[in-house]
Amino acid sequence: MLNEKSLSVSPDCSECPIRHRAVCARCETDELERLEEIKYYRKFEAGQTVIWSGDRMEFVGSVVSGIATLTQTMEDGRTQMVGLLLPSDFVGRPGRSSAAYDVVATTDLVMCCFRKAPFEEMMLRTPHIAQRLLEMTLDELDAAREWMLVLGRKTAREKIASLLSIIARRDASINQRDVEDRLTFDLPLTREAMADYLGLTLETVSRQVSALRKDGVIELEGKRHVTIPDIGRLLEEAGDDADGGVFA
Amino acid sequence: MLNEKSLSVSPDCSECPIRHRAVCARCETDELERLEEIKYYRKFEAGQTVIWSGDRMEFVGSVVSGIATLTQTMEDGRTQMVGLLLPSDFVGRPGRSSAAYDVVATTDLVMCCFRKAPFEEMMLRTPHIAQRLLEMTLDELDAAREWMLVLGRKTAREKIASLLSIIARRDASINQRDVEDRLTFDLPLTREAMADYLGLTLETVSRQVSALRKDGVIELEGKRHVTIPDIGRLLEEAGDDADGGVFA
DNA sequence: GCAAGACTTTGACGCAGATCAAGATTTGGA
DNA sequence: TCCAAATCTTGATCTGCGTCAAAGTCTTGC
C-alpha cells in the first residue's frame, strides 16, 4: 500500500487536511493523482455565506484555515448553531445532494474542495477514504452529543465556560501561550454568534462573560482577546471533570 | 458483486438490520458467511443497562427490537439523553475501545451483535460496510443536530410536540392506525426519560402533555397510550414546517 | 479626525420553567 | 387481595434568563 511518493507531501498540498488525514500515506500513487485532479481551493471573506441550507451542494471539502459555522433557522427566525468548523473539519455529505444547514464564514476562510461526483466515485474505489470519513464523522457525532448536554442541562455560566474551553483546546491555529505560559487567544465569534451556539441571548452572554472576568476565571483585553490563567478552573466552571471528558 | 445467494435472506437473519442494511445484496457470499460467524444475539429486559459509559466495549451491533437510550451524566447527577435507539439503529464505534455513553434498555430489547475485532477487520476488507456505516452515522449526526435546535431554541410545549412527532414517525414497529386511521402508539418512555431527552423537568413534561391533551393536539388513554388526531397540527406545535424538515 | 454603523455592556422588569410539596393512579409482588 | 413502590399529576412559589431600553465602545470609510 505505502510507497515513497504517497508519503511525500507536495508543497501546494501542505495545508490540505483531507489529503493529510484521509488519503496521504495510505493510498496508491494513482489515487493521489486522481484526487489532485479534482481538488481546488476556495476563499471566503468574513461574514460571507459559503452555502445556504437547501442549496444544491456540488462539492465536499475541508477547512484549511479560518472558522465557519453551521446554523439552522426556524421560520420565525430563531437560530441555533449546530457546528463550529475549525481547520481540518470536513464539510458535506457523500450521498446527499443538498445542504442541510447554512454554512457561514465567521473569519476569512480557505477551503479545500473536491467536486462531489468524482469524489464519491473515488470513495467507492478507495476504502481508506470512506474509513477516514467514518472516523471523522463519529468524532463529529461525539461533539454534537457533548453539545446536547451543554444545551440541555448547563447554566448560562457553564455554557460560556464550556464554549471557551472548546475553543481553547480545539483550534491550535489561534492558540498561543503568553509570557507566563498561559493560554491566550482571540475569540473568533461575536457575542451574538456565541449566543446562537449556546442557546442564549447575546445579553446573557455578555453578562456571563463579564461575570467570569470579574471572578478571575478569564482575563479580557478589549472585547475579544481572552487569556485563561488556569485551565483547570475553567473546566470546573464548565461543569466538566478537571481532566476534561471527551475533550481530554 | 451481486449473486443469487447474497440477495436471499436466511430466516434467522430476517430481523437483523445490519445484514439487511449494510451487507445483504452487496457483498460476496464468503463475506456474508464470515459475518454470520461473528454474529450473535443478546436480549435485555426493560430497565437493564446494556453498557456503562467508560466500559470496555467488545462488540458493535444494532437494535433488532425494543428501544434503548444513550445518556450522559454530570458529576452532580444532571443527565441528558443524547440518543434514542430504535430498531435498526447502530451502536458502537469501530476504532473506539470504550463506550462514551450509558446505554439503557427502556423496553425489552434484542440486539444483533458482532464481536468488535473481527468486525473491524472485516470492515477493512469490505468497503461496502464502511460506506454503509458512514451513511448511517451521517443520518445520526443530522438527527443529533436537529435535536440541538430543539434543546437550544424551542419552548417546553414545542419540545414535547417534537418528541412525539419523532416517535410517531420513526418507529414503525410501535405505530398503528386506529379505526379512524389515526396514528396511535404507546409511549416507550417515562415522563422522567422524556424530561431527560428534552432538557426539562418531569413536572414540566407532565404539565405540557396535559396542556396538549386539553388543547386537542393529542389524545391520551391511560398515561402512556397516545393518539394523534392530526399529525399536521402536531408538527405545527413542534415549530417544524408542516412538511417536516429532516423528518420528512 | 470624525461620523455612522456594528458590536458590546449594563440596567429594570417580566415570565417560562424549576423547585418544593402533596396527593392520585398504576403496577407488582407476597 | 392488599400493601408498597413506582409513576404521574397538580398547585404554590421562586429564579435564571429573556425582553426591552439606553448608553458605551470599537471599526471603517471618507
Coordinates of C-alpha atoms (C1' of nucleotides) in Angstrom, one line a residue:
Chain A
M1 CA 0.0 0.0 0.0
L2 CA 2.6 2.5 1.0
N3 CA 5.2 3.9 -1.2
E4 CA 7.7 6.7 -1.2
K5 CA 5.7 9.1 -3.2
S6 CA 2.5 8.8 -1.2
L7 CA 4.3 9.7 1.9
S8 CA 5.8 12.9 0.5
V9 CA 3.6 16.0 0.6
S10 CA 3.8 18.3 -2.4
P11 CA 4.1 22.0 -1.4
D12 CA 0.7 23.1 -2.7
C13 CA -0.9 20.5 -0.6
S14 CA 0.9 21.0 2.7
E15 CA -2.2 22.7 4.2
C16 CA -4.8 20.4 2.9
P17 CA -6.2 18.3 5.7
I18 CA -8.2 15.9 3.6
R19 CA -5.1 14.9 1.8
H20 CA -3.2 14.6 5.1
R21 CA -5.9 13.0 7.1
A22 CA -7.8 10.8 4.7
V23 CA -5.5 10.0 1.9
C24 CA -1.8 10.7 2.2
A25 CA 0.4 7.8 3.1
R26 CA -2.4 5.3 2.7
C27 CA -3.3 5.1 -0.9
E28 CA -1.7 4.2 -4.2
T29 CA 0.0 6.8 -6.2
D30 CA -2.5 6.9 -9.0
E31 CA -5.3 7.6 -6.4
L32 CA -3.4 10.5 -5.1
E33 CA -3.0 11.9 -8.5
R34 CA -6.7 11.5 -9.3
L35 CA -7.6 13.3 -6.0
E36 CA -5.2 16.1 -7.1
E37 CA -7.1 16.5 -10.3
I38 CA -10.5 17.1 -8.7
K39 CA -9.1 19.4 -5.9
Y40 CA -9.4 23.1 -5.8
Y41 CA -9.3 25.9 -3.2
R42 CA -12.0 28.4 -2.4
K43 CA -11.6 31.6 -0.4
F44 CA -14.4 33.4 1.5
E45 CA -14.4 36.7 3.4
A46 CA -15.5 37.0 7.0
G47 CA -19.3 37.2 7.0
Q48 CA -19.8 35.5 3.6
T49 CA -22.2 32.6 3.3
V50 CA -20.5 29.5 1.9
I51 CA -23.7 27.7 1.2
W52 CA -27.4 28.1 2.1
S53 CA -29.5 25.4 3.6
G54 CA -31.4 23.6 0.8
D55 CA -28.9 24.6 -1.9
R56 CA -27.6 22.1 -4.3
M57 CA -24.2 21.1 -3.0
E58 CA -21.7 20.2 -5.7
F59 CA -18.6 19.9 -3.6
V60 CA -17.3 18.4 -0.4
G61 CA -14.2 19.7 1.3
S62 CA -12.5 20.7 4.4
V63 CA -11.4 23.8 6.2
V64 CA -7.8 24.8 5.6
S65 CA -7.8 28.0 7.6
G66 CA -10.3 30.2 9.3
I67 CA -13.6 29.4 11.0
A68 CA -17.1 28.7 9.7
T69 CA -20.3 27.9 11.4
L70 CA -23.2 25.5 10.7
T71 CA -26.6 27.0 11.6
Q72 CA -30.3 26.1 11.4
T73 CA -33.0 28.7 11.4
M74 CA -36.7 28.3 12.3
E75 CA -39.4 30.1 10.2
D76 CA -39.8 32.7 12.9
G77 CA -36.1 33.5 12.9
R78 CA -34.9 31.7 15.9
T79 CA -31.5 30.3 15.0
Q80 CA -29.3 27.6 16.5
M81 CA -25.7 26.9 15.6
V82 CA -25.2 23.2 15.3
G83 CA -21.5 23.0 14.5
L84 CA -18.3 25.0 14.5
L85 CA -15.9 24.3 11.7
L86 CA -12.3 24.7 12.6
P87 CA -9.3 23.9 10.4
S88 CA -9.3 20.3 9.2
D89 CA -13.0 19.8 9.7
F90 CA -14.9 18.3 6.9
V91 CA -18.0 19.7 5.2
G92 CA -20.5 17.9 3.1
R93 CA -22.1 14.5 2.9
P94 CA -21.3 12.0 0.3
G95 CA -24.7 10.7 -0.9
R96 CA -26.7 13.8 -0.1
S97 CA -27.4 16.3 -2.8
S98 CA -28.4 19.4 -0.9
A99 CA -27.1 21.2 2.1
A100 CA -28.9 20.7 5.4
Y101 CA -27.6 23.8 7.1
D102 CA -26.4 27.3 6.4
V103 CA -22.6 27.4 6.3
V104 CA -21.2 30.9 7.1
A105 CA -17.6 32.0 7.3
T106 CA -17.0 33.9 10.6
T107 CA -13.5 34.8 9.7
D108 CA -11.6 34.8 6.4
L109 CA -11.8 31.2 5.3
V110 CA -9.9 28.9 2.9
M111 CA -11.4 25.6 2.0
C112 CA -10.0 22.7 0.1
C113 CA -12.8 21.4 -2.1
F114 CA -13.4 18.3 -4.2
R115 CA -16.0 18.1 -6.9
K116 CA -18.7 15.9 -5.4
A117 CA -19.4 13.4 -8.1
P118 CA -15.8 12.4 -8.8
F119 CA -15.1 12.4 -5.0
E120 CA -17.9 10.0 -4.4
E121 CA -16.9 7.8 -7.3
M122 CA -13.4 7.7 -5.9
M123 CA -14.6 6.9 -2.4
L124 CA -16.3 3.8 -3.8
R125 CA -13.0 2.6 -5.2
T126 CA -10.7 3.7 -2.3
P127 CA -11.8 2.1 1.0
H128 CA -9.4 4.2 3.1
I129 CA -11.3 7.4 2.3
A130 CA -14.6 6.1 3.5
Q131 CA -13.0 4.7 6.6
R132 CA -11.3 8.0 7.3
L133 CA -14.6 9.9 6.8
L134 CA -16.3 7.5 9.1
E135 CA -13.8 8.2 11.8
M136 CA -14.2 11.9 11.3
T137 CA -18.0 11.7 11.3
L138 CA -18.0 9.7 14.5
D139 CA -15.9 12.4 16.1
E140 CA -18.4 15.0 15.0
L141 CA -21.2 12.9 16.3
D142 CA -19.5 12.8 19.7
A143 CA -19.0 16.5 19.7
A144 CA -22.7 17.1 18.8
R145 CA -23.8 14.8 21.6
E146 CA -21.5 16.6 24.1
W147 CA -23.1 19.8 23.0
M148 CA -26.5 18.4 23.6
L149 CA -25.6 18.1 27.3
V150 CA -24.4 21.7 27.3
L151 CA -27.6 22.9 25.6
G152 CA -30.0 20.8 27.7
R153 CA -28.6 20.8 31.2
K154 CA -26.0 23.5 31.8
T155 CA -26.5 27.0 33.2
A156 CA -25.6 30.1 31.2
R157 CA -22.3 30.4 33.1
E158 CA -21.4 26.8 32.5
K159 CA -22.3 27.2 28.8
I160 CA -19.9 30.1 28.4
A161 CA -17.1 28.2 30.2
S162 CA -17.8 25.2 28.0
L163 CA -17.5 27.2 24.8
L164 CA -14.3 28.9 25.9
S165 CA -12.7 25.6 26.9
I166 CA -13.6 24.0 23.5
I167 CA -12.1 27.0 21.6
A168 CA -9.1 27.0 23.9
R169 CA -8.5 23.3 23.2
R170 CA -9.5 22.7 19.6
D171 CA -8.1 25.3 17.5
A172 CA -4.3 25.1 17.6
S173 CA -4.0 27.8 15.0
I174 CA -5.4 30.5 17.2
N175 CA -4.0 29.3 20.4
Q176 CA -0.9 30.9 21.9
R177 CA 0.9 31.0 25.2
D178 CA 1.7 34.3 26.7
V179 CA 5.0 35.2 28.5
E180 CA 3.7 33.4 31.7
D181 CA 2.8 30.4 29.6
R182 CA -0.9 30.9 29.9
L183 CA -3.4 30.1 27.1
T184 CA -4.4 33.1 25.2
F185 CA -6.4 33.7 22.0
D186 CA -8.8 35.9 20.1
L187 CA -12.4 34.9 20.2
P188 CA -13.4 34.1 16.7
L189 CA -17.1 34.7 17.4
T190 CA -19.3 37.7 18.1
R191 CA -21.4 37.7 21.3
E192 CA -24.4 37.0 19.0
A193 CA -22.7 34.0 17.4
M194 CA -21.8 32.7 20.9
A195 CA -25.4 33.1 21.9
D196 CA -26.6 31.2 18.8
Y197 CA -24.2 28.4 19.7
L198 CA -25.2 28.3 23.3
G199 CA -29.0 28.7 23.0
L200 CA -28.8 32.0 24.9
T201 CA -29.4 35.7 24.1
L202 CA -26.5 38.0 23.4
E203 CA -27.2 40.0 26.5
T204 CA -26.9 36.9 28.7
V205 CA -23.6 36.0 27.0
S206 CA -22.3 39.5 27.6
R207 CA -23.3 39.4 31.3
Q208 CA -21.8 36.0 31.9
V209 CA -18.5 36.8 30.2
S210 CA -18.3 39.9 32.4
A211 CA -19.0 37.8 35.5
L212 CA -16.3 35.2 34.6
R213 CA -13.9 38.1 34.2
K214 CA -14.9 39.7 37.5
D215 CA -14.4 36.3 39.2
G216 CA -10.9 35.9 37.7
V217 CA -11.7 32.8 35.6
I218 CA -10.7 34.6 32.4
E219 CA -8.9 37.8 31.6
L220 CA -10.1 40.1 28.8
E221 CA -8.1 42.6 26.7
G222 CA -10.5 44.6 24.6
K223 CA -13.7 42.7 23.8
R224 CA -12.2 39.7 22.1
H225 CA -8.8 38.8 23.4
V226 CA -9.1 36.2 26.1
T227 CA -6.4 34.8 28.5
I228 CA -7.1 31.7 30.6
P229 CA -5.0 31.9 33.8
D230 CA -6.0 28.4 34.9
I231 CA -7.5 25.9 32.5
G232 CA -8.5 23.6 35.3
R233 CA -10.5 26.3 36.9
L234 CA -12.3 27.0 33.6
L235 CA -13.1 23.3 33.2
E236 CA -14.5 23.3 36.7
E237 CA -16.7 26.2 35.8
A238 CA -17.8 24.3 32.7
G239 CA -19.1 21.5 34.9
D240 CA -16.6 19.1 33.3
D241 CA -14.3 16.8 35.1
A242 CA -11.0 18.6 35.6
D243 CA -9.5 16.1 33.2
G244 CA -12.0 17.2 30.6
G245 CA -14.4 14.4 29.5
V246 CA -14.4 13.9 25.7
F247 CA -12.1 16.9 25.2
A248 CA -9.2 15.3 27.1
Chain B
M1 CA -20.6 -8.2 -7.0
L2 CA -24.2 -9.4 -6.7
N3 CA -25.2 -13.0 -6.8
E4 CA -28.2 -15.0 -6.0
K5 CA -27.2 -16.1 -2.6
S6 CA -26.4 -12.7 -1.3
L7 CA -29.9 -11.5 -2.2
S8 CA -31.7 -14.2 -0.3
V9 CA -32.2 -13.7 3.4
S10 CA -31.9 -16.7 5.6
P11 CA -34.8 -16.9 8.1
D12 CA -32.7 -16.4 11.3
C13 CA -31.5 -13.2 9.9
S14 CA -34.7 -11.7 8.7
E15 CA -34.8 -9.3 11.5
C16 CA -31.1 -8.2 11.5
P17 CA -30.8 -4.7 10.2
I18 CA -27.0 -4.8 9.8
R19 CA -27.3 -7.6 7.5
H20 CA -30.1 -6.0 5.6
R21 CA -28.9 -2.5 5.5
A22 CA -25.1 -2.9 5.3
V23 CA -24.3 -6.2 3.8
C24 CA -27.0 -8.0 2.0
A25 CA -27.2 -7.8 -1.7
R26 CA -23.9 -6.0 -1.9
C27 CA -21.1 -8.4 -0.8
E28 CA -19.6 -11.6 -1.9
T29 CA -21.0 -14.8 -0.4
D30 CA -17.9 -15.6 1.6
E31 CA -18.1 -12.2 3.3
L32 CA -21.7 -12.9 4.3
E33 CA -20.7 -16.2 5.8
R34 CA -17.9 -14.7 7.7
L35 CA -20.3 -12.1 9.1
E36 CA -22.6 -14.9 10.1
E37 CA -19.8 -16.5 12.1
I38 CA -19.2 -13.5 14.3
K39 CA -22.8 -12.6 14.8
Y40 CA -24.8 -13.3 18.0
Y41 CA -28.0 -12.0 19.6
R42 CA -28.3 -10.5 23.1
K43 CA -31.5 -9.9 25.0
F44 CA -32.1 -7.3 27.7
E45 CA -35.0 -6.6 30.0
A46 CA -36.7 -3.2 30.3
G47 CA -34.6 -1.1 32.7
Q48 CA -31.4 -3.1 32.2
T49 CA -28.2 -1.3 31.4
V50 CA -26.6 -2.6 28.2
I51 CA -23.3 -0.9 28.8
W52 CA -21.9 1.8 31.2
S53 CA -20.1 4.9 29.9
G54 CA -16.3 4.2 30.1
D55 CA -16.7 0.4 30.0
R56 CA -14.6 -1.6 27.6
M57 CA -16.9 -2.3 24.6
E58 CA -16.2 -5.5 22.9
F59 CA -19.0 -5.6 20.4
V60 CA -20.8 -3.4 17.9
G61 CA -24.3 -4.1 16.8
S62 CA -27.8 -2.9 16.0
V63 CA -31.2 -2.9 17.6
V64 CA -33.5 -5.6 16.4
S65 CA -36.5 -4.9 18.5
G66 CA -37.2 -2.7 21.5
I67 CA -35.9 0.7 22.5
A68 CA -32.7 1.9 24.2
T69 CA -31.4 5.3 25.2
L70 CA -27.9 6.9 25.2
T71 CA -27.4 9.1 28.2
Q72 CA -24.6 11.3 29.6
T73 CA -24.5 12.2 33.3
M74 CA -22.7 15.0 35.0
E75 CA -20.9 14.5 38.4
D76 CA -23.8 16.3 40.2
G77 CA -26.3 13.9 38.7
R78 CA -27.8 16.1 35.9
T79 CA -28.4 13.8 33.0
Q80 CA -29.1 14.4 29.3
M81 CA -30.2 11.8 26.9
V82 CA -28.2 12.2 23.7
G83 CA -29.8 9.5 21.5
L84 CA -32.8 7.3 21.2
L85 CA -32.1 3.9 19.7
L86 CA -34.9 2.4 17.7
P87 CA -35.0 -0.8 15.7
S88 CA -32.2 -0.8 13.0
D89 CA -30.1 1.8 14.8
F90 CA -26.4 1.0 15.2
V91 CA -24.5 1.0 18.4
G92 CA -20.7 1.2 18.9
R93 CA -17.8 2.8 17.1
P94 CA -15.3 1.0 15.1
G95 CA -11.9 2.2 16.3
R96 CA -13.0 3.3 19.8
S97 CA -12.4 0.9 22.7
S98 CA -14.6 2.2 25.4
A99 CA -18.2 3.4 25.5
A100 CA -18.8 7.1 25.6
Y101 CA -22.4 6.9 27.0
D102 CA -24.6 4.8 29.2
V103 CA -26.8 2.6 27.0
V104 CA -30.0 1.6 28.8
A105 CA -32.9 -0.6 27.6
T106 CA -36.2 1.2 28.2
T107 CA -38.3 -1.7 26.9
D108 CA -37.3 -5.3 26.4
L109 CA -34.6 -5.2 23.9
V110 CA -33.0 -7.6 21.3
M111 CA -29.7 -6.6 19.8
C112 CA -27.8 -8.2 17.0
C113 CA -24.1 -8.0 17.9
F114 CA -20.8 -8.6 16.2
R115 CA -17.6 -9.2 18.1
K116 CA -15.7 -6.0 17.6
A117 CA -12.2 -7.1 16.5
P118 CA -13.4 -9.4 13.7
F119 CA -16.0 -6.8 12.6
E120 CA -13.4 -4.1 12.3
E121 CA -11.1 -6.4 10.5
M122 CA -13.9 -7.3 8.1
M123 CA -14.7 -3.7 7.6
L124 CA -11.2 -3.1 6.4
R125 CA -11.6 -5.7 3.7
T126 CA -15.3 -4.9 2.8
P127 CA -15.7 -1.4 1.6
H128 CA -19.5 -1.5 1.5
I129 CA -19.7 -2.0 5.2
A130 CA -17.7 1.2 5.9
Q131 CA -19.7 3.0 3.3
R132 CA -23.0 1.9 4.8
L133 CA -21.8 2.8 8.3
L134 CA -20.8 6.2 7.1
E135 CA -24.3 6.7 5.7
M136 CA -25.9 5.7 9.0
T137 CA -23.6 7.8 11.0
L138 CA -24.3 10.9 8.9
D139 CA -28.0 10.3 9.5
E140 CA -27.4 10.1 13.2
L141 CA -25.4 13.3 13.0
D142 CA -28.3 15.0 11.3
A143 CA -30.6 13.8 14.0
A144 CA -28.3 15.0 16.7
R145 CA -28.1 18.4 15.1
E146 CA -31.8 18.6 14.7
W147 CA -32.0 17.9 18.4
M148 CA -29.6 20.7 19.2
L149 CA -32.2 23.1 17.7
V150 CA -34.9 21.5 19.9
L151 CA -32.8 21.8 23.0
G152 CA -31.4 25.2 22.4
R153 CA -34.3 27.2 21.0
K154 CA -37.7 25.5 21.5
T155 CA -40.2 26.1 24.2
A156 CA -41.3 23.3 26.5
R157 CA -44.5 22.8 24.6
E158 CA -42.6 22.7 21.2
K159 CA -40.2 20.2 22.7
I160 CA -42.9 17.8 23.7
A161 CA -44.5 18.1 20.3
S162 CA -41.2 17.5 18.6
L163 CA -40.5 14.3 20.7
L164 CA -44.0 13.0 19.9
S165 CA -43.6 13.6 16.2
I166 CA -40.3 11.8 16.1
I167 CA -41.7 8.8 17.9
A168 CA -44.8 8.9 15.7
R169 CA -42.7 8.9 12.6
R170 CA -39.6 6.9 13.3
D171 CA -40.7 3.7 15.0
A172 CA -42.8 1.7 12.6
S173 CA -42.9 -1.2 15.0
I174 CA -44.9 0.6 17.6
N175 CA -47.0 2.7 15.2
Q176 CA -50.5 1.6 14.5
R177 CA -53.6 3.2 12.9
D178 CA -56.9 3.1 14.8
V179 CA -60.3 2.5 13.3
E180 CA -60.5 6.1 12.1
D181 CA -57.0 5.7 10.5
R182 CA -55.3 8.0 13.1
L183 CA -51.8 7.4 14.3
T184 CA -51.8 5.7 17.7
F185 CA -49.0 4.3 19.8
D186 CA -47.7 3.5 23.3
L187 CA -45.1 6.0 24.6
P188 CA -42.0 3.9 25.2
L189 CA -40.6 6.5 27.7
T190 CA -41.5 7.5 31.2
R191 CA -42.1 11.2 31.9
E192 CA -38.7 11.3 33.5
A193 CA -37.0 9.8 30.4
M194 CA -38.8 12.3 28.2
A195 CA -37.6 15.1 30.5
D196 CA -34.0 13.8 30.2
Y197 CA -34.3 13.8 26.4
L198 CA -35.8 17.3 26.3
G199 CA -33.7 19.1 28.9
L200 CA -36.8 19.7 31.1
T201 CA -38.0 18.5 34.5
L202 CA -40.6 15.7 34.7
E203 CA -43.1 18.1 36.2
T204 CA -42.9 20.4 33.2
V205 CA -43.2 17.4 30.8
S206 CA -46.4 16.3 32.7
R207 CA -47.9 19.8 32.6
Q208 CA -47.2 20.2 28.9
V209 CA -48.5 16.8 28.0
S210 CA -51.7 17.7 29.9
A211 CA -51.9 21.0 28.1
L212 CA -51.6 19.4 24.6
R213 CA -54.3 17.0 25.6
K214 CA -56.6 19.8 26.8
D215 CA -56.0 21.6 23.5
G216 CA -56.9 18.6 21.4
V217 CA -53.4 18.2 19.9
I218 CA -53.1 14.7 21.2
E219 CA -55.5 12.2 22.9
L220 CA -54.5 10.1 25.9
E221 CA -55.8 6.7 27.1
G222 CA -54.2 6.0 30.4
K223 CA -50.8 7.6 31.0
R224 CA -49.0 6.2 28.0
H225 CA -51.2 5.5 25.1
V226 CA -51.2 8.4 22.7
T227 CA -53.4 9.1 19.6
I228 CA -52.6 11.8 17.2
P229 CA -55.8 13.1 15.5
D230 CA -53.9 15.4 13.1
I231 CA -50.2 15.0 12.5
G232 CA -50.0 18.3 10.7
R233 CA -51.3 20.1 13.8
L234 CA -48.7 18.3 15.9
L235 CA -45.9 19.4 13.6
E236 CA -47.1 23.0 13.7
E237 CA -47.0 22.8 17.5
A238 CA -43.4 21.4 17.2
G239 CA -42.4 24.5 15.3
D240 CA -41.5 22.5 12.2
D241 CA -42.7 23.1 8.7
A242 CA -45.9 21.2 8.1
D243 CA -43.9 19.0 5.7
G244 CA -41.5 18.1 8.4
G245 CA -37.9 19.2 7.8
V246 CA -35.4 16.4 8.2
F247 CA -38.1 14.1 9.3
A248 CA -39.9 14.2 6.0
Chain C
dG1 C1' -10.2 63.0 12.6
dC2 C1' -14.9 62.4 12.7
dA3 C1' -19.3 60.4 11.6
dA4 C1' -22.1 56.2 11.0
dG5 C1' -22.7 51.7 11.8
dA6 C1' -21.6 47.5 14.1
dC7 C1' -20.7 45.5 18.3
dT8 C1' -20.9 45.3 23.4
dT9 C1' -22.3 46.4 28.1
dT10 C1' -25.5 47.3 31.7
dG11 C1' -30.0 48.1 34.0
dA12 C1' -35.0 47.3 35.0
dC13 C1' -38.5 44.2 34.8
dG14 C1' -41.3 40.0 33.5
dC15 C1' -42.1 35.3 32.6
dA16 C1' -41.2 30.3 31.4
dG17 C1' -39.8 26.7 33.6
dA18 C1' -37.5 25.0 38.0
dT19 C1' -38.3 23.7 42.7
dC20 C1' -40.8 22.2 46.5
dA21 C1' -44.8 19.8 48.1
dA22 C1' -48.8 17.0 48.3
dG23 C1' -51.7 13.7 46.6
dA24 C1' -53.6 10.5 42.9
dT25 C1' -53.1 6.5 40.0
dT26 C1' -50.9 2.4 38.4
dT27 C1' -48.0 -1.7 39.0
dG28 C1' -46.3 -5.6 41.0
dG29 C1' -45.1 -8.8 44.5
dA30 C1' -46.3 -11.6 48.7
Chain D
dT1 C1' -56.4 -9.1 47.7
dC2 C1' -53.8 -5.8 49.6
dC3 C1' -49.8 -3.1 50.5
dA4 C1' -45.6 -0.7 48.9
dA5 C1' -43.2 1.3 45.4
dA6 C1' -43.1 3.5 41.2
dT7 C1' -45.1 6.7 38.3
dC8 C1' -47.8 10.7 37.2
dT9 C1' -50.5 15.0 38.2
dT10 C1' -51.3 19.4 40.0
dG11 C1' -50.6 23.5 42.9
dA12 C1' -47.7 27.3 45.0
dT13 C1' -43.8 29.8 44.8
dC14 C1' -39.1 31.1 43.3
dT15 C1' -35.5 32.3 40.0
dG16 C1' -32.5 32.4 35.9
dC17 C1' -32.7 34.1 31.8
dG18 C1' -35.3 36.7 28.2
dT19 C1' -37.0 41.2 26.8
dC20 C1' -36.9 45.9 26.3
dA21 C1' -34.2 50.0 26.6
dA22 C1' -30.3 53.1 26.7
dA23 C1' -25.8 54.2 26.5
dG24 C1' -20.8 53.0 25.8
dT25 C1' -17.0 51.4 22.6
dC26 C1' -14.9 49.9 18.8
dT27 C1' -14.3 49.9 13.4
dT28 C1' -14.4 51.8 8.9
dG29 C1' -14.6 54.9 5.2
dC30 C1' -14.3 59.5 3.8

